[in-house]
PDB file of C-alpha atoms in Angstrom:
ATOM      1  CA  MET A   4       4.614   5.280   4.996  1.00  0.00           C
ATOM      2  CA  THR A   5       6.616   6.380   1.954  1.00  0.00           C
ATOM      3  CA  THR A   6       9.813   4.486   1.226  1.00  0.00           C
ATOM      4  CA  ARG A   7      12.634   5.010  -1.263  1.00  0.00           C
ATOM      5  CA  GLY A   8      14.250   2.359  -3.366  1.00  0.00           C
ATOM      6  CA  LYS A   9      11.594  -0.309  -2.824  1.00  0.00           C
ATOM      7  CA  LYS A  10       9.576  -2.060  -5.532  1.00  0.00           C
ATOM      8  CA  THR A  11       9.347   0.159  -8.621  1.00  0.00           C
ATOM      9  CA  ALA A  12       7.749  -0.259 -12.044  1.00  0.00           C
ATOM     10  CA  GLY A  13      10.716  -0.081 -14.397  1.00  0.00           C
ATOM     11  CA  GLU A  14      11.291   2.530 -17.073  1.00  0.00           C
ATOM     12  CA  ASN A  15       8.457   4.537 -18.625  1.00  0.00           C
ATOM     13  CA  PRO A  16       5.740   2.864 -16.495  1.00  0.00           C
ATOM     14  CA  LEU A  17       2.037   2.861 -17.265  1.00  0.00           C
ATOM     15  CA  MET A  18       0.216   4.387 -14.284  1.00  0.00           C
ATOM     16  CA  LEU A  19      -3.416   4.530 -13.185  1.00  0.00           C
ATOM     17  CA  CYS A  20      -3.957   7.727 -11.169  1.00  0.00           C
ATOM     18  CA  PHE A  21      -7.081   8.927  -9.379  1.00  0.00           C
ATOM     19  CA  ASP A  22      -8.246  11.300  -6.662  1.00  0.00           C
ATOM     20  CA  THR A  23     -11.643  11.384  -4.917  1.00  0.00           C
ATOM     21  CA  SER A  24     -10.972  13.981  -2.223  1.00  0.00           C
ATOM     22  CA  THR A  25     -13.393  16.536  -3.705  1.00  0.00           C
ATOM     23  CA  ALA A  26     -16.734  16.460  -5.522  1.00  0.00           C
ATOM     24  CA  VAL A  27     -14.811  15.593  -8.702  1.00  0.00           C
ATOM     25  CA  LEU A  28     -13.448  12.134  -9.405  1.00  0.00           C
ATOM     26  CA  ALA A  29     -10.270  12.933 -11.334  1.00  0.00           C
ATOM     27  CA  ALA A  30      -8.548   9.994 -13.015  1.00  0.00           C
ATOM     28  CA  SER A  31      -5.955   9.384 -15.704  1.00  0.00           C
ATOM     29  CA  VAL A  32      -3.832   6.719 -17.341  1.00  0.00           C
ATOM     30  CA  CYS A  33      -0.332   7.984 -18.032  1.00  0.00           C
ATOM     31  CA  ARG A  34       2.907   6.631 -19.415  1.00  0.00           C
ATOM     32  CA  GLY A  35       5.672   8.766 -18.004  1.00  0.00           C
ATOM     33  CA  ASP A  36       4.735  12.360 -18.819  1.00  0.00           C
ATOM     34  CA  GLU A  37       2.292  11.316 -21.551  1.00  0.00           C
ATOM     35  CA  VAL A  38      -1.410  11.350 -20.665  1.00  0.00           C
ATOM     36  CA  LEU A  39      -3.109   8.509 -22.569  1.00  0.00           C
ATOM     37  CA  ALA A  40      -6.604   9.123 -21.197  1.00  0.00           C
ATOM     38  CA  SER A  41      -8.203  11.208 -18.486  1.00  0.00           C
ATOM     39  CA  ARG A  42     -11.650  12.011 -17.139  1.00  0.00           C
ATOM     40  CA  HIS A  43     -13.312  14.187 -14.536  1.00  0.00           C
ATOM     41  CA  SER A  44     -16.665  12.971 -13.161  1.00  0.00           C
ATOM     42  CA  HIS A  45     -18.786  15.247 -10.999  1.00  0.00           C
ATOM     43  CA  ALA A  46     -20.316  12.822  -8.509  1.00  0.00           C
ATOM     44  CA  GLU A  47     -21.048  15.218  -5.638  1.00  0.00           C
ATOM     45  CA  ARG A  48     -18.774  13.142  -3.409  1.00  0.00           C
ATOM     46  CA  ASN A  49     -20.770   9.960  -4.102  1.00  0.00           C
ATOM     47  CA  HIS A  50     -17.722   8.343  -5.636  1.00  0.00           C
ATOM     48  CA  ALA A  51     -18.472   4.838  -4.387  1.00  0.00           C
ATOM     49  CA  VAL A  52     -21.169   4.521  -7.063  1.00  0.00           C
ATOM     50  CA  ARG A  53     -18.907   5.440  -9.986  1.00  0.00           C
ATOM     51  CA  ILE A  54     -15.299   4.698  -9.146  1.00  0.00           C
ATOM     52  CA  VAL A  55     -15.181   1.100 -10.402  1.00  0.00           C
ATOM     53  CA  SER A  56     -17.037   1.772 -13.661  1.00  0.00           C
ATOM     54  CA  ASP A  57     -15.123   5.002 -14.314  1.00  0.00           C
ATOM     55  CA  LEU A  58     -11.710   3.400 -13.795  1.00  0.00           C
ATOM     56  CA  LYS A  59     -12.663   0.412 -15.962  1.00  0.00           C
ATOM     57  CA  ALA A  60     -13.853   2.695 -18.768  1.00  0.00           C
ATOM     58  CA  LEU A  61     -10.696   4.798 -18.476  1.00  0.00           C
ATOM     59  CA  LEU A  62      -8.421   1.763 -18.811  1.00  0.00           C
ATOM     60  CA  GLU A  63     -10.393   0.624 -21.858  1.00  0.00           C
ATOM     61  CA  GLU A  64     -10.139   4.080 -23.406  1.00  0.00           C
ATOM     62  CA  ALA A  65      -6.369   4.070 -22.898  1.00  0.00           C
ATOM     63  CA  GLY A  66      -6.075   0.548 -24.304  1.00  0.00           C
ATOM     64  CA  ALA A  67      -4.364  -0.532 -21.110  1.00  0.00           C
ATOM     65  CA  GLY A  68      -4.725  -4.211 -20.314  1.00  0.00           C
ATOM     66  CA  GLU A  69      -2.431  -3.955 -17.306  1.00  0.00           C
ATOM     67  CA  VAL A  70      -0.831  -1.018 -15.525  1.00  0.00           C
ATOM     68  CA  ASP A  71       2.562  -0.896 -13.827  1.00  0.00           C
ATOM     69  CA  ALA A  72       1.650   1.246 -10.807  1.00  0.00           C
ATOM     70  CA  ILE A  73      -1.221   2.909  -8.959  1.00  0.00           C
ATOM     71  CA  ALA A  74      -1.245   6.529  -7.747  1.00  0.00           C
ATOM     72  CA  VAL A  75      -3.921   8.014  -5.500  1.00  0.00           C
ATOM     73  CA  GLY A  76      -4.701  11.258  -3.723  1.00  0.00           C
ATOM     74  CA  LYS A  77      -4.466  10.611   0.017  1.00  0.00           C
ATOM     75  CA  GLY A  78      -6.207  13.793   1.151  1.00  0.00           C
ATOM     76  CA  PRO A  79      -6.927  16.023   2.845  1.00  0.00           C
ATOM     77  CA  GLY A  80     -10.462  16.683   1.693  1.00  0.00           C
ATOM     78  CA  SER A  81     -13.836  14.996   2.000  1.00  0.00           C
ATOM     79  CA  TYR A  82     -13.553  12.291   4.659  1.00  0.00           C
ATOM     80  CA  THR A  83     -15.740   9.842   2.759  1.00  0.00           C
ATOM     81  CA  GLY A  84     -14.219  10.689  -0.600  1.00  0.00           C
ATOM     82  CA  VAL A  85     -10.640  10.252   0.591  1.00  0.00           C
ATOM     83  CA  ARG A  86     -11.512   6.949   2.270  1.00  0.00           C
ATOM     84  CA  ILE A  87     -13.098   5.592  -0.917  1.00  0.00           C
ATOM     85  CA  GLY A  88     -10.139   6.534  -3.102  1.00  0.00           C
ATOM     86  CA  VAL A  89      -7.483   5.210  -0.749  1.00  0.00           C
ATOM     87  CA  SER A  90      -9.402   1.965  -0.167  1.00  0.00           C
ATOM     88  CA  ALA A  91      -9.754   1.405  -3.916  1.00  0.00           C
ATOM     89  CA  ALA A  92      -6.074   2.145  -4.557  1.00  0.00           C
ATOM     90  CA  LYS A  93      -4.869  -0.182  -1.807  1.00  0.00           C
ATOM     91  CA  THR A  94      -7.148  -2.955  -3.052  1.00  0.00           C
ATOM     92  CA  LEU A  95      -5.919  -2.629  -6.649  1.00  0.00           C
ATOM     93  CA  ALA A  96      -2.258  -2.343  -5.668  1.00  0.00           C
ATOM     94  CA  TRP A  97      -2.533  -5.439  -3.457  1.00  0.00           C
ATOM     95  CA  ALA A  98      -4.595  -7.504  -5.905  1.00  0.00           C
ATOM     96  CA  TRP A  99      -2.397  -6.632  -8.899  1.00  0.00           C
ATOM     97  CA  ASP A 100       0.852  -6.594  -6.877  1.00  0.00           C
ATOM     98  CA  LYS A 101       1.771  -3.133  -8.143  1.00  0.00           C
ATOM     99  CA  PRO A 102       3.650  -0.213  -6.522  1.00  0.00           C
ATOM    100  CA  LEU A 103       1.446   2.359  -4.792  1.00  0.00           C
ATOM    101  CA  VAL A 104       2.225   6.083  -4.872  1.00  0.00           C
ATOM    102  CA  GLY A 105       0.335   8.318  -2.457  1.00  0.00           C
ATOM    103  CA  LEU A 106       0.013  11.991  -3.365  1.00  0.00           C
ATOM    104  CA  SER A 107      -1.144  14.990  -1.380  1.00  0.00           C
ATOM    105  CA  SER A 108      -4.513  15.996  -2.821  1.00  0.00           C
ATOM    106  CA  LEU A 109      -3.617  19.623  -2.153  1.00  0.00           C
ATOM    107  CA  GLU A 110      -0.374  19.263  -4.072  1.00  0.00           C
ATOM    108  CA  THR A 111      -2.186  17.749  -7.051  1.00  0.00           C
ATOM    109  CA  LEU A 112      -4.679  20.624  -6.875  1.00  0.00           C
ATOM    110  CA  ALA A 113      -1.806  23.108  -6.894  1.00  0.00           C
ATOM    111  CA  MET A 114      -0.306  21.400  -9.956  1.00  0.00           C
ATOM    112  CA  ALA A 115      -3.537  22.156 -11.843  1.00  0.00           C
ATOM    113  CA  ALA A 116      -2.320  25.773 -11.952  1.00  0.00           C
ATOM    114  CA  GLY A 117       0.748  24.739 -13.951  1.00  0.00           C
ATOM    115  CA  PRO A 118      -0.818  24.959 -17.429  1.00  0.00           C
ATOM    116  CA  TYR A 119      -2.104  28.471 -16.658  1.00  0.00           C
ATOM    117  CA  LEU A 120       1.280  29.636 -15.424  1.00  0.00           C
ATOM    118  CA  ARG A 121       3.003  28.116 -18.462  1.00  0.00           C
ATOM    119  CA  GLY A 122       0.519  29.793 -20.825  1.00  0.00           C
ATOM    120  CA  GLU A 123      -0.978  26.506 -22.037  1.00  0.00           C
ATOM    121  CA  LYS A 124      -4.421  27.476 -20.698  1.00  0.00           C
ATOM    122  CA  GLN A 125      -6.096  30.838 -20.247  1.00  0.00           C
ATOM    123  CA  ALA A 126      -8.312  31.963 -17.375  1.00  0.00           C
ATOM    124  CA  THR A 127     -11.772  33.284 -18.271  1.00  0.00           C
ATOM    125  CA  GLU A 128     -12.453  37.002 -18.483  1.00  0.00           C
ATOM    126  CA  THR A 129     -14.156  36.936 -15.079  1.00  0.00           C
ATOM    127  CA  ASP A 130     -11.213  35.204 -13.398  1.00  0.00           C
ATOM    128  CA  SER A 131      -7.712  36.509 -12.903  1.00  0.00           C
ATOM    129  CA  PHE A 132      -4.381  34.781 -12.762  1.00  0.00           C
ATOM    130  CA  PRO A 133      -0.800  36.047 -12.676  1.00  0.00           C
ATOM    131  CA  SER A 134       1.503  35.794 -15.654  1.00  0.00           C
ATOM    132  CA  LEU A 135       5.011  34.555 -14.949  1.00  0.00           C
ATOM    133  CA  ARG A 136       7.677  37.198 -14.721  1.00  0.00           C
ATOM    134  CA  ALA A 137      11.345  36.322 -15.080  1.00  0.00           C
ATOM    135  CA  GLY A 138      12.828  35.340 -11.767  1.00  0.00           C
ATOM    136  CA  ARG A 139       9.772  36.288  -9.714  1.00  0.00           C
ATOM    137  CA  SER A 140       8.356  33.635  -7.430  1.00  0.00           C
ATOM    138  CA  VAL A 141       4.687  32.693  -7.542  1.00  0.00           C
ATOM    139  CA  TRP A 142       3.055  31.252  -4.437  1.00  0.00           C
ATOM    140  CA  ILE A 143       0.299  28.836  -5.364  1.00  0.00           C
ATOM    141  CA  VAL A 144      -2.117  28.217  -2.487  1.00  0.00           C
ATOM    142  CA  PRO A 145      -4.517  25.314  -3.122  1.00  0.00           C
ATOM    143  CA  ILE A 146      -7.601  25.378  -0.905  1.00  0.00           C
ATOM    144  CA  MET A 147     -10.565  23.084  -0.277  1.00  0.00           C
ATOM    145  CA  ASP A 148     -13.556  24.200   1.750  1.00  0.00           C
ATOM    146  CA  ALA A 149     -13.584  22.727   5.263  1.00  0.00           C
ATOM    147  CA  ARG A 150     -16.671  24.687   6.450  1.00  0.00           C
ATOM    148  CA  ARG A 151     -17.023  27.186   9.292  1.00  0.00           C
ATOM    149  CA  GLY A 152     -14.585  29.588   7.621  1.00  0.00           C
ATOM    150  CA  GLN A 153     -11.896  26.928   7.424  1.00  0.00           C
ATOM    151  CA  VAL A 154      -9.960  25.528   4.479  1.00  0.00           C
ATOM    152  CA  TYR A 155      -7.665  22.630   3.856  1.00  0.00           C
ATOM    153  CA  GLY A 156      -4.663  24.465   2.491  1.00  0.00           C
ATOM    154  CA  ALA A 157      -0.965  24.420   1.692  1.00  0.00           C
ATOM    155  CA  ARG A 158       1.489  26.647  -0.179  1.00  0.00           C
ATOM    156  CA  PHE A 159       3.869  25.909  -3.041  1.00  0.00           C
ATOM    157  CA  GLY A 160       6.421  28.100  -4.788  1.00  0.00           C
ATOM    158  CA  THR A 161       7.437  28.146  -8.449  1.00  0.00           C
ATOM    159  CA  THR A 162       9.121  30.494 -10.905  1.00  0.00           C
ATOM    160  CA  ASP A 163       8.326  28.645 -14.129  1.00  0.00           C
ATOM    161  CA  GLY A 164       5.137  26.655 -13.519  1.00  0.00           C
ATOM    162  CA  ALA A 165       7.047  23.413 -14.012  1.00  0.00           C
ATOM    163  CA  VAL A 166       9.337  22.994 -10.991  1.00  0.00           C
ATOM    164  CA  TRP A 167       7.641  23.353  -7.605  1.00  0.00           C
ATOM    165  CA  HIS A 168       8.733  23.367  -3.988  1.00  0.00           C
ATOM    166  CA  ARG A 169       6.576  23.078  -0.888  1.00  0.00           C
ATOM    167  CA  LEU A 170       6.464  26.079   1.450  1.00  0.00           C
ATOM    168  CA  ASP A 171       3.718  25.034   3.912  1.00  0.00           C
ATOM    169  CA  ASP A 172       2.467  21.635   5.058  1.00  0.00           C
ATOM    170  CA  ASP A 173      -1.073  20.458   4.397  1.00  0.00           C
ATOM    171  CA  ALA A 174      -3.268  21.660   7.254  1.00  0.00           C
ATOM    172  CA  ILE A 175      -6.683  23.013   8.134  1.00  0.00           C
ATOM    173  CA  ARG A 176      -6.649  26.776   8.647  1.00  0.00           C
ATOM    174  CA  LEU A 177      -8.980  29.712   9.211  1.00  0.00           C
ATOM    175  CA  ILE A 178      -8.935  31.536   5.887  1.00  0.00           C
ATOM    176  CA  GLY A 179      -9.820  34.845   7.580  1.00  0.00           C
ATOM    177  CA  ASP A 180      -6.500  34.727   9.453  1.00  0.00           C
ATOM    178  CA  TRP A 181      -4.304  32.780   7.070  1.00  0.00           C
ATOM    179  CA  GLY A 182      -5.205  34.725   3.935  1.00  0.00           C
ATOM    180  CA  PRO A 183      -4.154  38.175   5.206  1.00  0.00           C
ATOM    181  CA  SER A 184      -0.999  36.670   6.701  1.00  0.00           C
ATOM    182  CA  LEU A 185      -0.020  35.144   3.355  1.00  0.00           C
ATOM    183  CA  ALA A 186      -0.796  38.381   1.500  1.00  0.00           C
ATOM    184  CA  ALA A 187       1.420  40.375   3.873  1.00  0.00           C
ATOM    185  CA  SER A 188       4.281  37.873   3.551  1.00  0.00           C
ATOM    186  CA  ALA A 189       3.991  37.786  -0.236  1.00  0.00           C
ATOM    187  CA  ALA A 190       4.115  41.578  -0.450  1.00  0.00           C
ATOM    188  CA  GLU A 191       7.160  41.656   1.823  1.00  0.00           C
ATOM    189  CA  GLU A 192       9.017  39.043  -0.232  1.00  0.00           C
ATOM    190  CA  GLY A 193       7.909  40.305  -3.650  1.00  0.00           C
ATOM    191  CA  ALA A 194       6.069  37.108  -4.558  1.00  0.00           C
ATOM    192  CA  LEU A 195       2.872  36.812  -6.573  1.00  0.00           C
ATOM    193  CA  LEU A 196       0.092  35.153  -4.561  1.00  0.00           C
ATOM    194  CA  ALA A 197      -2.548  32.963  -6.201  1.00  0.00           C
ATOM    195  CA  PHE A 198      -5.274  30.923  -4.509  1.00  0.00           C
ATOM    196  CA  VAL A 199      -6.672  27.999  -6.503  1.00  0.00           C
ATOM    197  CA  GLY A 200      -9.341  25.380  -5.870  1.00  0.00           C
ATOM    198  CA  GLU A 201     -12.661  25.793  -4.065  1.00  0.00           C
ATOM    199  CA  ILE A 202     -12.721  29.568  -4.195  1.00  0.00           C
ATOM    200  CA  GLY A 203     -16.483  30.168  -4.064  1.00  0.00           C
ATOM    201  CA  PRO A 204     -17.188  29.778  -0.319  1.00  0.00           C
ATOM    202  CA  HIS A 205     -14.288  32.129   0.499  1.00  0.00           C
ATOM    203  CA  ALA A 206     -14.511  34.574  -2.401  1.00  0.00           C
ATOM    204  CA  ALA A 207     -15.259  37.602  -0.191  1.00  0.00           C
ATOM    205  CA  VAL A 208     -12.205  37.018   2.018  1.00  0.00           C
ATOM    206  CA  LEU A 209      -9.910  36.446  -0.951  1.00  0.00           C
ATOM    207  CA  ALA A 210     -11.229  39.459  -2.866  1.00  0.00           C
ATOM    208  CA  ALA A 211     -10.258  41.689   0.052  1.00  0.00           C
ATOM    209  CA  LEU A 212      -6.609  40.591  -0.097  1.00  0.00           C
ATOM    210  CA  GLU A 213      -4.555  43.222  -1.872  1.00  0.00           C
ATOM    211  CA  GLY A 214      -2.492  41.843  -4.737  1.00  0.00           C
ATOM    212  CA  ALA A 215      -3.888  38.308  -4.490  1.00  0.00           C
ATOM    213  CA  PHE A 216      -5.294  36.320  -7.403  1.00  0.00           C
ATOM    214  CA  ALA A 217      -7.958  33.606  -7.201  1.00  0.00           C
ATOM    215  CA  LEU A 218      -8.903  30.967  -9.750  1.00  0.00           C
ATOM    216  CA  PRO A 219     -11.523  28.208  -9.285  1.00  0.00           C
ATOM    217  CA  LEU A 220      -9.879  24.915 -10.258  1.00  0.00           C
ATOM    218  CA  THR A 221     -10.429  21.207  -9.822  1.00  0.00           C
ATOM    219  CA  ILE A 222      -7.735  18.555  -9.696  1.00  0.00           C
ATOM    220  CA  ASP A 223      -6.195  18.010 -13.144  1.00  0.00           C
ATOM    221  CA  ALA A 224      -5.823  14.259 -13.684  1.00  0.00           C
ATOM    222  CA  GLY A 225      -3.122  14.788 -16.312  1.00  0.00           C
ATOM    223  CA  GLU A 226      -0.984  16.927 -14.025  1.00  0.00           C
ATOM    224  CA  MET A 227      -1.562  14.336 -11.322  1.00  0.00           C
ATOM    225  CA  GLY A 228      -0.094  11.700 -13.623  1.00  0.00           C
ATOM    226  CA  ARG A 229       3.024  13.762 -14.260  1.00  0.00           C
ATOM    227  CA  LEU A 230       3.510  14.297 -10.531  1.00  0.00           C
ATOM    228  CA  ALA A 231       3.021  10.590  -9.830  1.00  0.00           C
ATOM    229  CA  ALA A 232       5.477   9.600 -12.577  1.00  0.00           C
ATOM    230  CA  ALA A 233       8.129  11.874 -11.089  1.00  0.00           C
ATOM    231  CA  ARG A 234       7.633  10.353  -7.637  1.00  0.00           C
ATOM    232  CA  LEU A 235       7.781   6.831  -8.986  1.00  0.00           C
ATOM    233  CA  ALA A 236      10.964   7.608 -10.925  1.00  0.00           C
ATOM    234  CA  GLN A 237      12.551   8.568  -7.599  1.00  0.00           C
ATOM    235  CA  GLY A 238      11.462   5.265  -6.090  1.00  0.00           C
ATOM    236  CA  LEU A 239       9.055   6.985  -3.706  1.00  0.00           C
ATOM    237  CA  VAL A 240       6.427   4.304  -3.147  1.00  0.00           C
ATOM    238  CA  ASP A 241       4.166   3.483  -0.212  1.00  0.00           C
ATOM    239  CA  ASP A 242       3.697   0.328   1.781  1.00  0.00           C
ATOM    240  CA  VAL A 243       0.274  -0.943   0.710  1.00  0.00           C
ATOM    241  CA  HIS A 244      -0.675  -2.265   4.133  1.00  0.00           C
ATOM    242  CA  ARG A 245       0.504   0.762   6.136  1.00  0.00           C
ATOM    243  CA  PHE A 246      -0.691   3.413   3.708  1.00  0.00           C
ATOM    244  CA  ALA A 247      -3.338   5.610   5.333  1.00  0.00           C
ATOM    245  CA  PRO A 248      -5.361   8.675   4.297  1.00  0.00           C
ATOM    246  CA  ASN A 249      -4.470  12.144   5.524  1.00  0.00           C
ATOM    247  CA  TYR A 250      -7.770  13.339   6.965  1.00  0.00           C
ATOM    248  CA  THR A 251      -6.115  16.353   8.679  1.00  0.00           C
ATOM    249  CA  GLN A 252      -8.965  16.667  11.187  1.00  0.00           C
ATOM    250  CA  LEU A 253     -11.337  14.383  13.046  1.00  0.00           C
ATOM    251  CA  THR A 254     -14.724  13.723  11.548  1.00  0.00           C
ATOM    252  CA  GLU A 255     -17.686  15.353  13.295  1.00  0.00           C
ATOM    253  CA  ALA A 256     -18.683  11.987  14.764  1.00  0.00           C
ATOM    254  CA  GLU A 257     -15.182  11.372  16.110  1.00  0.00           C
ATOM    255  CA  THR A 258     -15.087  14.866  17.601  1.00  0.00           C
ATOM    256  CA  LYS A 259     -18.392  14.303  19.412  1.00  0.00           C
ATOM    257  CA  LEU A 260     -17.209  10.896  20.596  1.00  0.00           C
ATOM    258  CA  GLY A 261     -14.014  12.447  21.919  1.00  0.00           C
ATOM    259  CA  ASP A 262     -15.934  15.219  23.683  1.00  0.00           C
ATOM    260  CA  GLY A 263     -18.186  12.615  25.249  1.00  0.00           C
ATOM    261  CA  ALA A 264     -15.255  10.583  26.469  1.00  0.00           C
ATOM    262  CA  ARG A 265     -13.649  13.661  28.005  1.00  0.00           C
ATOM    263  CA  THR A 266     -16.892  14.656  29.691  1.00  0.00           C
ATOM    264  CA  GLU A 267     -17.359  11.157  31.060  1.00  0.00           C
ATOM    265  CA  GLY A 268     -13.817  11.079  32.347  1.00  0.00           C
ATOM    266  CA  GLN A 269     -14.209  14.428  34.048  1.00  0.00           C
ATOM    267  CA  ALA A 270     -17.455  13.526  35.773  1.00  0.00           C
TER     268      ALA A 270
END
């Protein structure tokens, strides 16, 4: 549960930020908008092995003896990965008595497109990405593979790559249906459409969308820190004990258990 005006961390806080919702453990130590240290570890979703050592090394690299707040990606994404990250963040926030800021992992993934839109980074020759045009809206659609033709996805709008607004909630969707629908809406409204994130498994579907761009990206820990700092400045913090991951869908085991219970009840 996110609350406003509760315990905050004062001015220009030092924040430890991390997200484990994908195969990449993205983490950073930030003071306001300044990124003091960041790292991206490819652990193939086995984050439990590395999260403690990686966060300790990151704090040492940043010269941070104590942080003022904790920020974490709450999903959606890998069930196990999200659970590990949220559990670690709640433990640290409780043990250190620090404010906790929960962030949508899809929103942090979308923010990774910011440096490309602002011209601070360039896509490779084999990838394509839209350049900002004065006054024209860009729809950034972060996606994570959810298997069986599904993605965890959302949609955000921006005109400058710095100020964003949410257009669609985080949800699990069939990319074969959702993609064409977004492309048609973007064409109708004159918006540029760009998919970012885990593009590979859905490359064929996205390539068939007229006027759409696609760029493989992972969560940018620095951009995550800037997003977290903005939330904290607004006093948007979470109750440590009530804070829960956003799994979006049941795990396969829970689905089978539910099916079994329904079958038993119908017998």
